[in-house]
Tab-separated table of N, CA and C in Angstrom:
chain	number	residue	atom	x	y	z
A	1	MET	N	0.788	-1.217	0.008
A	1	MET	CA	-0.048	-0.009	0.015
A	1	MET	C	0.933	1.234	0.026
A	2	ARG	N	2.023	1.237	0.668
A	2	ARG	CA	2.937	2.445	0.733
A	2	ARG	C	3.418	2.692	-0.736
A	3	ASN	N	3.648	1.657	-1.507
A	3	ASN	CA	4.139	1.805	-2.904
A	3	ASN	C	3.054	2.521	-3.692
A	4	LEU	N	1.792	2.145	-3.470
A	4	LEU	CA	0.664	2.767	-4.218
A	4	LEU	C	0.583	4.219	-3.801
A	5	THR	N	0.785	4.574	-2.550
A	5	THR	CA	0.753	5.932	-1.980
A	5	THR	C	1.835	6.725	-2.699
A	6	LYS	N	2.988	6.239	-2.803
A	6	LYS	CA	4.193	6.867	-3.508
A	6	LYS	C	3.945	7.123	-4.986
A	7	PHE	N	3.179	6.078	-5.593
A	7	PHE	CA	2.832	6.182	-6.986
A	7	PHE	C	1.915	7.280	-7.295
A	8	ILE	N	0.864	7.450	-6.383
A	8	ILE	CA	-0.148	8.389	-6.503
A	8	ILE	C	0.484	9.801	-6.248
A	9	HIS	N	1.499	9.884	-5.432
A	9	HIS	CA	2.121	11.101	-5.135
A	9	HIS	C	2.895	11.530	-6.383
A	10	ASP	N	3.536	10.389	-7.089
A	10	ASP	CA	4.319	10.765	-8.286
A	10	ASP	C	3.320	11.324	-9.400
A	11	ILE	N	2.161	10.703	-9.457
A	11	ILE	CA	1.118	11.174	-10.410
A	11	ILE	C	0.745	12.627	-10.057
A	12	GLY	N	0.505	12.925	-8.778
A	12	GLY	CA	0.432	14.327	-8.362
A	12	GLY	C	1.442	15.331	-8.720
A	13	THR	N	2.632	14.848	-8.516
A	13	THR	CA	3.881	15.672	-8.863
A	13	THR	C	3.882	16.024	-10.392
A	14	ILE	N	3.621	14.974	-11.176
A	14	ILE	CA	3.577	15.092	-12.682
A	14	ILE	C	2.510	16.144	-13.011
A	15	MET	N	1.348	16.037	-12.463
A	15	MET	CA	0.261	17.012	-12.758
A	15	MET	C	0.494	18.475	-12.369
A	16	TYR	N	1.009	18.462	-11.119
A	16	TYR	CA	1.357	19.785	-10.570
A	16	TYR	C	2.518	20.443	-11.416
A	17	VAL	N	3.601	19.845	-11.503
A	17	VAL	CA	4.795	20.446	-12.192
A	17	VAL	C	4.512	20.499	-13.640
A	18	GLY	N	3.835	19.620	-14.256
A	18	GLY	CA	3.516	19.805	-15.641
A	18	GLY	C	2.582	20.922	-15.980
A	19	GLY	N	1.679	21.000	-15.121
A	19	GLY	CA	0.700	22.277	-15.227
A	19	GLY	C	1.490	23.583	-15.092
A	20	ILE	N	2.334	23.683	-14.197
A	20	ILE	CA	3.143	24.884	-13.903
A	20	ILE	C	4.040	25.150	-15.197
A	21	LEU	N	4.716	24.065	-15.632
A	21	LEU	CA	5.575	24.236	-16.779
A	21	LEU	C	4.897	24.697	-18.036
A	22	SER	N	3.665	24.091	-18.207
A	22	SER	CA	2.831	24.563	-19.302
A	22	SER	C	2.498	26.059	-19.202
A	23	HIS	N	2.235	26.588	-18.011
A	23	HIS	CA	1.984	27.958	-17.749
A	23	HIS	C	3.056	28.798	-18.217
A	24	ILE	N	4.309	28.361	-17.812
A	24	ILE	CA	5.551	29.178	-18.085
A	24	ILE	C	5.735	29.202	-19.571
A	25	VAL	N	5.680	28.113	-20.308
A	25	VAL	CA	5.790	27.903	-21.810
A	25	VAL	C	4.839	28.766	-22.418
A	26	ILE	N	3.516	28.682	-22.174
A	26	ILE	CA	2.455	29.449	-22.856
A	26	ILE	C	2.600	30.894	-22.751
A	27	GLY	N	2.991	31.328	-21.435
A	27	GLY	CA	3.186	32.588	-21.130
A	27	GLY	C	4.281	33.255	-21.848
A	28	ALA	N	5.375	32.498	-21.995
A	28	ALA	CA	6.622	33.005	-22.812
A	28	ALA	C	6.287	33.115	-24.252
A	29	LEU	N	5.583	32.122	-24.792
A	29	LEU	CA	5.214	32.141	-26.206
A	29	LEU	C	4.469	33.332	-26.588
A	30	PHE	N	3.515	33.720	-25.789
A	30	PHE	CA	2.433	34.727	-26.177
A	30	PHE	C	2.567	35.908	-25.237
A	31	ALA	N	3.679	36.252	-24.772
A	31	ALA	CA	3.852	37.343	-23.717
A	31	ALA	C	3.405	38.659	-24.389
A	32	HIS	N	3.642	38.805	-25.698
A	32	HIS	CA	3.422	40.083	-26.311
A	32	HIS	C	2.274	40.057	-27.368
A	33	GLY	N	1.227	39.219	-27.065
A	33	GLY	CA	0.160	39.023	-27.951
A	33	GLY	C	-0.981	40.044	-27.867
A	34	SER	N	-1.832	39.993	-28.715
A	34	SER	CA	-2.917	41.022	-28.700
A	34	SER	C	-3.833	40.706	-27.458
A	35	PRO	N	-4.711	41.468	-27.097
A	35	PRO	CA	-5.634	41.203	-25.959
A	35	PRO	C	-6.399	39.866	-26.263
A	36	GLU	N	-6.852	39.713	-27.409
A	36	GLU	CA	-7.604	38.470	-27.869
A	36	GLU	C	-6.611	37.192	-27.529
A	37	THR	N	-5.399	37.256	-27.930
A	37	THR	CA	-4.643	36.129	-27.720
A	37	THR	C	-4.352	36.021	-26.193
A	38	ILE	N	-4.124	36.968	-25.450
A	38	ILE	CA	-3.976	36.936	-24.006
A	38	ILE	C	-5.279	36.310	-23.304
A	39	VAL	N	-6.288	36.703	-23.813
A	39	VAL	CA	-7.582	36.065	-23.274
A	39	VAL	C	-7.521	34.578	-23.439
A	40	THR	N	-7.123	34.173	-24.610
A	40	THR	CA	-6.970	32.665	-24.870
A	40	THR	C	-5.902	32.073	-23.951
A	41	VAL	N	-4.874	32.709	-23.746
A	41	VAL	CA	-3.713	32.282	-22.973
A	41	VAL	C	-4.178	32.162	-21.536
A	42	TYR	N	-4.940	33.125	-21.012
A	42	TYR	CA	-5.429	33.101	-19.659
A	42	TYR	C	-6.606	32.264	-19.381
A	43	THR	N	-7.306	31.915	-20.481
A	43	THR	CA	-8.319	30.949	-20.375
A	43	THR	C	-7.685	29.539	-20.118
A	44	TYR	N	-6.758	29.278	-20.937
A	44	TYR	CA	-5.983	27.988	-20.876
A	44	TYR	C	-5.384	27.981	-19.522
A	45	LYS	N	-4.752	28.974	-19.014
A	45	LYS	CA	-4.006	28.905	-17.686
A	45	LYS	C	-4.974	28.702	-16.551
A	46	LEU	N	-6.176	29.303	-16.655
A	46	LEU	CA	-7.143	29.153	-15.641
A	46	LEU	C	-7.735	27.660	-15.628
A	47	GLN	N	-7.966	27.081	-16.750
A	47	GLN	CA	-8.477	25.880	-16.891
A	47	GLN	C	-7.417	24.841	-16.507
A	48	SER	N	-6.201	24.912	-16.903
A	48	SER	CA	-5.279	23.958	-16.609
A	48	SER	C	-4.884	24.015	-15.137
A	49	ALA	N	-5.019	25.212	-14.457
A	49	ALA	CA	-4.931	25.276	-12.991
A	49	ALA	C	-5.963	24.421	-12.308
A	50	TYR	N	-7.232	24.448	-12.774
A	50	TYR	CA	-8.273	23.657	-12.300
A	50	TYR	C	-8.197	22.221	-12.573
A	51	ILE	N	-7.643	21.850	-13.821
A	51	ILE	CA	-7.656	20.437	-14.163
A	51	ILE	C	-6.258	19.776	-13.821
A	52	LEU	N	-5.189	20.461	-13.743
A	52	LEU	CA	-3.985	19.794	-13.600
A	52	LEU	C	-3.356	20.293	-12.266
A	53	ILE	N	-3.120	21.537	-12.049
A	53	ILE	CA	-2.244	22.062	-11.046
A	53	ILE	C	-2.889	21.715	-9.583
A	54	LEU	N	-4.188	22.150	-9.413
A	54	LEU	CA	-4.814	22.072	-8.118
A	54	LEU	C	-5.158	20.559	-7.747
A	55	PRO	N	-5.568	19.852	-8.774
A	55	PRO	CA	-5.640	18.377	-8.319
A	55	PRO	C	-4.402	17.757	-7.997
A	56	GLY	N	-3.364	18.068	-8.762
A	56	GLY	CA	-2.049	17.509	-8.635
A	56	GLY	C	-1.541	17.913	-7.238
A	57	LEU	N	-1.671	19.187	-6.817
A	57	LEU	CA	-1.388	19.610	-5.466
A	57	LEU	C	-2.203	18.882	-4.492
A	58	GLY	N	-3.357	18.681	-4.705
A	58	GLY	CA	-4.266	17.819	-3.750
A	58	GLY	C	-3.712	16.520	-3.513
A	59	LEU	N	-3.370	15.804	-4.673
A	59	LEU	CA	-2.849	14.454	-4.569
A	59	LEU	C	-1.610	14.415	-3.671
A	60	LYS	N	-0.671	15.297	-3.932
A	60	LYS	CA	0.588	15.432	-3.221
A	60	LYS	C	0.266	15.676	-1.683
A	61	ILE	N	-0.611	16.621	-1.351
A	61	ILE	CA	-0.951	16.803	-0.006
A	61	ILE	C	-1.510	15.571	0.644
A	62	ILE	N	-2.555	14.965	-0.035
A	62	ILE	CA	-3.251	13.815	0.655
A	62	ILE	C	-2.155	12.664	0.852
A	63	THR	N	-1.353	12.339	-0.123
A	63	THR	CA	-0.284	11.253	0.031
A	63	THR	C	0.668	11.730	1.092
A	64	ASP	N	1.032	12.984	1.174
A	64	ASP	CA	2.090	13.348	2.199
A	64	ASP	C	1.374	12.983	3.493
A	65	LEU	N	0.158	13.407	3.667
A	65	LEU	CA	-0.543	13.273	5.060
A	65	LEU	C	-0.637	11.758	5.308
A	66	ILE	N	-0.943	10.919	4.378
A	66	ILE	CA	-0.959	9.370	4.518
A	66	ILE	C	0.372	8.903	5.045
A	67	LEU	N	1.494	9.425	4.361
A	67	LEU	CA	2.765	9.001	4.768
A	67	LEU	C	3.008	9.462	6.295
A	68	TRP	N	2.554	10.697	6.621
A	68	TRP	CA	2.818	11.163	7.966
A	68	TRP	C	1.891	10.413	9.074
A	69	PHE	N	0.597	10.361	8.758
A	69	PHE	CA	-0.385	9.717	9.836
A	69	PHE	C	-0.402	8.276	9.768
A	70	VAL	N	-0.477	7.651	8.635
A	70	VAL	CA	-0.621	6.186	8.428
A	70	VAL	C	0.664	5.508	8.665
A	71	TYR	N	1.654	6.020	7.952
A	71	TYR	CA	2.883	5.302	8.001
A	71	TYR	C	3.914	5.828	8.945
A	72	ALA	N	3.570	6.808	9.741
A	72	ALA	CA	4.414	7.559	10.680
A	72	ALA	C	5.653	7.933	10.228
A	73	GLU	N	5.769	8.536	8.993
A	73	GLU	CA	7.091	8.945	8.483
A	73	GLU	C	7.370	10.310	9.203
A	74	ARG	N	8.413	10.252	10.015
A	74	ARG	CA	8.698	11.463	10.789
A	74	ARG	C	10.113	11.965	10.593
A	75	ALA	N	10.838	11.391	9.576
A	75	ALA	CA	12.157	11.886	9.329
A	75	ALA	C	12.136	13.337	8.952
A	76	TRP	N	13.262	14.065	9.134
A	76	TRP	CA	13.483	15.470	8.853
A	76	TRP	C	13.115	15.796	7.479
A	77	TRP	N	13.494	14.868	6.403
A	77	TRP	CA	13.226	15.312	5.129
A	77	TRP	C	11.706	15.439	4.958
A	78	MET	N	10.852	14.609	5.643
A	78	MET	CA	9.425	14.646	5.485
A	78	MET	C	8.908	16.072	6.094
A	79	ARG	N	9.483	16.406	7.196
A	79	ARG	CA	9.129	17.630	7.880
A	79	ARG	C	9.364	18.866	6.947
A	80	VAL	N	10.516	18.840	6.293
A	80	VAL	CA	10.958	19.923	5.359
A	80	VAL	C	10.022	19.870	4.156
A	81	LYS	N	9.728	18.732	3.714
A	81	LYS	CA	8.764	18.538	2.597
A	81	LYS	C	7.455	19.128	2.877
A	82	LEU	N	6.925	18.769	4.063
A	82	LEU	CA	5.578	19.275	4.493
A	82	LEU	C	5.605	20.806	4.618
A	83	ALA	N	6.625	21.276	5.111
A	83	ALA	CA	6.746	22.780	5.204
A	83	ALA	C	6.754	23.441	3.885
A	84	CYS	N	7.406	22.972	2.987
A	84	CYS	CA	7.495	23.503	1.600
A	84	CYS	C	6.031	23.260	0.968
A	85	THR	N	5.427	22.196	1.142
A	85	THR	CA	4.140	21.930	0.535
A	85	THR	C	3.086	22.844	1.116
A	86	ALA	N	3.262	23.232	2.519
A	86	ALA	CA	2.308	24.228	3.082
A	86	ALA	C	2.611	25.530	2.422
A	87	PHE	N	3.769	26.011	2.149
A	87	PHE	CA	4.123	27.245	1.462
A	87	PHE	C	3.357	27.256	0.126
A	88	LEU	N	3.647	26.254	-0.597
A	88	LEU	CA	3.059	26.118	-1.925
A	88	LEU	C	1.576	26.169	-1.894
A	89	THR	N	0.903	25.499	-0.978
A	89	THR	CA	-0.435	25.556	-0.850
A	89	THR	C	-1.034	26.924	-0.561
A	90	VAL	N	-0.426	27.595	0.491
A	90	VAL	CA	-0.921	28.977	0.739
A	90	VAL	C	-0.792	29.864	-0.475
A	91	ASN	N	0.439	29.745	-1.172
A	91	ASN	CA	0.629	30.585	-2.399
A	91	ASN	C	-0.486	30.182	-3.456
A	92	ALA	N	-0.899	29.000	-3.574
A	92	ALA	CA	-1.840	28.714	-4.582
A	92	ALA	C	-3.164	29.154	-4.084
A	93	PHE	N	-3.595	28.940	-2.893
A	93	PHE	CA	-5.082	29.248	-2.625
A	93	PHE	C	-5.267	30.602	-2.124
A	94	VAL	N	-4.188	31.285	-1.541
A	94	VAL	CA	-4.392	32.651	-1.120
A	94	VAL	C	-4.188	33.667	-2.258
A	95	PHE	N	-3.202	33.407	-3.126
A	95	PHE	CA	-2.766	34.336	-4.061
A	95	PHE	C	-3.124	33.867	-5.500
A	96	LEU	N	-2.712	32.774	-5.933
A	96	LEU	CA	-2.705	32.476	-7.467
A	96	LEU	C	-4.162	32.120	-7.755
A	97	VAL	N	-4.826	31.362	-7.176
A	97	VAL	CA	-6.204	30.864	-7.499
A	97	VAL	C	-7.180	32.164	-7.555
A	98	PRO	N	-7.149	33.061	-6.632
A	98	PRO	CA	-8.081	34.132	-6.717
A	98	PRO	C	-7.629	35.163	-7.863
A	99	MET	N	-6.280	35.213	-8.145
A	99	MET	CA	-5.734	36.119	-9.166
A	99	MET	C	-6.291	35.644	-10.607
A	100	MET	N	-6.230	34.459	-10.845
A	100	MET	CA	-6.345	33.999	-12.281
A	100	MET	C	-7.669	34.374	-12.804
A	101	PRO	N	-8.815	34.257	-12.186
A	101	PRO	CA	-10.079	34.862	-12.843
A	101	PRO	C	-10.025	36.446	-12.955
A	102	GLU	N	-9.416	37.066	-12.027
A	102	GLU	CA	-9.255	38.581	-12.145
A	102	GLU	C	-8.433	38.986	-13.362
A	103	ILE	N	-7.278	38.265	-13.549
A	103	ILE	CA	-6.436	38.566	-14.746
A	103	ILE	C	-7.171	38.355	-16.020
A	104	LEU	N	-7.962	37.230	-16.059
A	104	LEU	CA	-8.732	36.906	-17.238
A	104	LEU	C	-9.715	37.990	-17.471
A	105	ALA	N	-10.535	38.424	-16.413
A	105	ALA	CA	-11.432	39.475	-16.580
A	105	ALA	C	-10.876	40.888	-17.012
A	106	LEU	N	-9.672	41.145	-16.506
A	106	LEU	CA	-8.953	42.351	-16.933
A	106	LEU	C	-8.585	42.224	-18.446
A	107	ALA	N	-8.165	40.963	-18.892
A	107	ALA	CA	-7.788	40.751	-20.299
A	107	ALA	C	-8.976	40.957	-21.200
A	108	GLU	N	-10.109	40.407	-20.778
A	108	GLU	CA	-11.311	40.494	-21.507
A	108	GLU	C	-11.778	41.875	-21.628
A	109	ALA	N	-11.751	42.675	-20.615
A	109	ALA	CA	-12.101	44.031	-20.588
A	109	ALA	C	-11.202	44.904	-21.493
A	110	SER	N	-9.952	44.453	-21.773
A	110	SER	CA	-9.008	45.196	-22.553
A	110	SER	C	-9.163	44.930	-23.999
A	111	GLN	N	-9.991	43.988	-24.390
A	111	GLN	CA	-10.242	43.607	-25.740
A	111	GLN	C	-10.834	44.800	-26.627
A	112	ALA	N	-11.858	45.483	-25.925
A	112	ALA	CA	-12.440	46.609	-26.679
A	112	ALA	C	-11.513	47.686	-27.098
A	113	ASP	N	-10.483	48.007	-26.129
A	113	ASP	CA	-9.512	49.041	-26.381
A	113	ASP	C	-8.389	48.590	-27.396
A	114	GLY	N	-8.178	47.287	-27.395
A	114	GLY	CA	-7.141	46.797	-28.231
A	114	GLY	C	-5.684	46.846	-27.623
A	115	THR	N	-5.710	47.227	-26.426
A	115	THR	CA	-4.385	47.277	-25.596
A	115	THR	C	-4.702	46.817	-24.181
A	116	LEU	N	-3.697	46.183	-23.614
A	116	LEU	CA	-3.910	45.574	-22.301
A	116	LEU	C	-3.809	46.826	-21.265
A	117	SER	N	-4.712	46.765	-20.327
A	117	SER	CA	-4.748	47.870	-19.362
A	117	SER	C	-3.581	47.861	-18.385
A	118	GLN	N	-3.285	48.949	-17.713
A	118	GLN	CA	-2.198	48.908	-16.733
A	118	GLN	C	-2.504	48.007	-15.520
A	119	ALA	N	-3.856	47.981	-15.217
A	119	ALA	CA	-4.303	47.223	-14.192
A	119	ALA	C	-3.961	45.613	-14.432
A	120	PHE	N	-4.130	45.193	-15.726
A	120	PHE	CA	-3.852	43.922	-16.150
A	120	PHE	C	-2.342	43.715	-15.962
A	121	HIS	N	-1.472	44.577	-16.463
A	121	HIS	CA	-0.066	44.435	-16.273
A	121	HIS	C	0.437	44.329	-14.992
A	122	ASP	N	-0.212	45.190	-13.979
A	122	ASP	CA	0.216	45.113	-12.554
A	122	ASP	C	-0.156	43.808	-11.911
A	123	LEU	N	-1.435	43.305	-12.142
A	123	LEU	CA	-1.751	42.010	-11.550
A	123	LEU	C	-0.955	40.923	-12.202
A	124	GLU	N	-0.715	41.042	-13.547
A	124	GLU	CA	0.057	39.889	-14.166
A	124	GLU	C	1.521	39.867	-13.472
A	125	GLY	N	1.955	41.081	-13.221
A	125	GLY	CA	3.303	41.124	-12.592
A	125	GLY	C	3.424	40.523	-11.186
A	126	ARG	N	2.333	40.796	-10.503
A	126	ARG	CA	2.254	40.219	-9.130
A	126	ARG	C	2.168	38.841	-9.262
A	127	GLU	N	1.325	38.186	-10.102
A	127	GLU	CA	1.127	36.820	-10.401
A	127	GLU	C	2.542	36.122	-10.796
A	128	LYS	N	3.268	36.819	-11.585
A	128	LYS	CA	4.633	36.275	-11.917
A	128	LYS	C	5.508	36.218	-10.629
A	129	LEU	N	5.512	37.264	-9.795
A	129	LEU	CA	6.298	37.220	-8.593
A	129	LEU	C	5.879	36.186	-7.663
A	130	VAL	N	4.542	35.961	-7.522
A	130	VAL	CA	4.166	34.810	-6.578
A	130	VAL	C	4.600	33.436	-7.227
A	131	GLY	N	4.448	33.343	-8.440
A	131	GLY	CA	4.755	32.013	-9.121
A	131	GLY	C	6.251	31.816	-9.013
A	132	MET	N	7.151	32.943	-9.179
A	132	MET	CA	8.490	32.733	-8.946
A	132	MET	C	9.000	32.434	-7.572
A	133	SER	N	8.145	32.826	-6.605
A	133	SER	CA	8.433	32.577	-5.126
A	133	SER	C	8.276	31.147	-4.888
A	134	ASN	N	7.628	30.438	-5.906
A	134	ASN	CA	7.265	28.972	-5.569
A	134	ASN	C	8.425	28.065	-6.030
A	135	VAL	N	9.401	28.657	-6.793
A	135	VAL	CA	10.457	27.799	-7.472
A	135	VAL	C	11.299	27.063	-6.294
A	136	ILE	N	11.908	27.783	-5.426
A	136	ILE	CA	12.823	27.186	-4.346
A	136	ILE	C	12.119	26.206	-3.578
A	137	PRO	N	10.920	26.616	-3.024
A	137	PRO	CA	10.148	25.547	-2.154
A	137	PRO	C	9.798	24.370	-3.016
A	138	LEU	N	9.374	24.604	-4.267
A	138	LEU	CA	9.053	23.472	-5.032
A	138	LEU	C	10.291	22.446	-5.353
A	139	VAL	N	11.421	22.987	-5.718
A	139	VAL	CA	12.519	22.203	-5.823
A	139	VAL	C	13.001	21.518	-4.592
A	140	ILE	N	12.960	22.212	-3.481
A	140	ILE	CA	13.184	21.495	-2.189
A	140	ILE	C	12.356	20.451	-1.848
A	141	GLU	N	11.018	20.670	-2.114
A	141	GLU	CA	10.021	19.626	-1.798
A	141	GLU	C	10.216	18.388	-2.659
A	142	MET	N	10.564	18.583	-3.929
A	142	MET	CA	10.720	17.478	-4.839
A	142	MET	C	12.018	16.741	-4.395
A	143	LEU	N	13.183	17.453	-4.093
A	143	LEU	CA	14.434	16.826	-3.686
A	143	LEU	C	14.178	15.926	-2.435
A	144	MET	N	13.491	16.573	-1.414
A	144	MET	CA	13.209	15.764	-0.163
A	144	MET	C	12.484	14.475	-0.459
A	145	GLY	N	11.427	14.717	-1.361
A	145	GLY	CA	10.632	13.477	-1.523
A	145	GLY	C	11.380	12.404	-2.498
A	146	GLY	N	12.141	12.845	-3.355
A	146	GLY	CA	12.882	11.988	-4.307
A	146	GLY	C	14.197	11.384	-3.603
A	147	PHE	N	14.832	12.063	-2.812
A	147	PHE	CA	16.035	11.399	-2.254
A	147	PHE	C	15.984	11.079	-0.772
A	148	MET	N	14.975	11.616	-0.095
A	148	MET	CA	14.807	11.301	1.385
A	148	MET	C	16.083	11.448	2.159
A	149	PRO	N	16.836	12.413	2.074
A	149	PRO	CA	18.014	12.501	2.701
A	149	PRO	C	17.959	12.512	4.246
A	150	ALA	N	18.959	11.911	4.862
A	150	ALA	CA	19.190	11.848	6.324
A	150	ALA	C	19.683	13.226	6.744
A	151	LEU	N	18.843	14.066	7.277
A	151	LEU	CA	19.135	15.403	7.670
A	151	LEU	C	19.719	15.671	9.053
A	152	SER	N	19.191	14.839	9.996
A	152	SER	CA	19.661	14.929	11.267
A	152	SER	C	20.879	13.993	11.620
A	153	ARG	N	21.627	14.185	12.598
A	153	ARG	CA	22.689	13.347	13.001
A	153	ARG	C	22.198	11.968	13.290
A	154	LYS	N	21.065	11.971	14.073
A	154	LYS	CA	20.420	10.688	14.482
A	154	LYS	C	20.071	9.819	13.249
A	155	GLU	N	19.500	10.481	12.199
A	155	GLU	CA	19.235	9.719	11.026
A	155	GLU	C	20.404	9.318	10.250
A	156	ARG	N	21.430	10.147	10.204
A	156	ARG	CA	22.627	9.779	9.523
A	156	ARG	C	23.359	8.440	10.268
A	157	LEU	N	23.184	8.434	11.462
A	157	LEU	CA	23.794	7.357	12.249
A	157	LEU	C	22.896	6.131	12.237
A	158	ALA	N	21.669	6.223	11.922
A	158	ALA	CA	20.746	4.964	11.897
A	158	ALA	C	21.010	4.032	10.737
């Protein structure tokens, strides 16, 4: 059963990281598009967040909690992993999820003028900053889960 839990966690990681990478790629490809193109880009980003990123994060959280509560995984790597996951979860639900529909609405409102509004650019800049703040915790979380390093002296001696 523990192997199944780890497998489901890997599926969650693929969904989560794959969704994030697709956001980065599509954002870079169409960064200077027309408002109509930007509406399409942010419609995609919003839907992929709901279909890939959030469910992937949910699978990661659930499987981490199963490892913690059911399998009593208390090593320091797991504690660091959970702290990073908590940071990523707060960023997702407090900042990014509420921002996405707002950014899309601002892009849609800009279509009539033919240029993206300053409010759109400001919110998009904030979204990018929050997204960039996820890089280090995400890499640490993945390294901890992948390599399960012995971080404490007690763990290294065991």
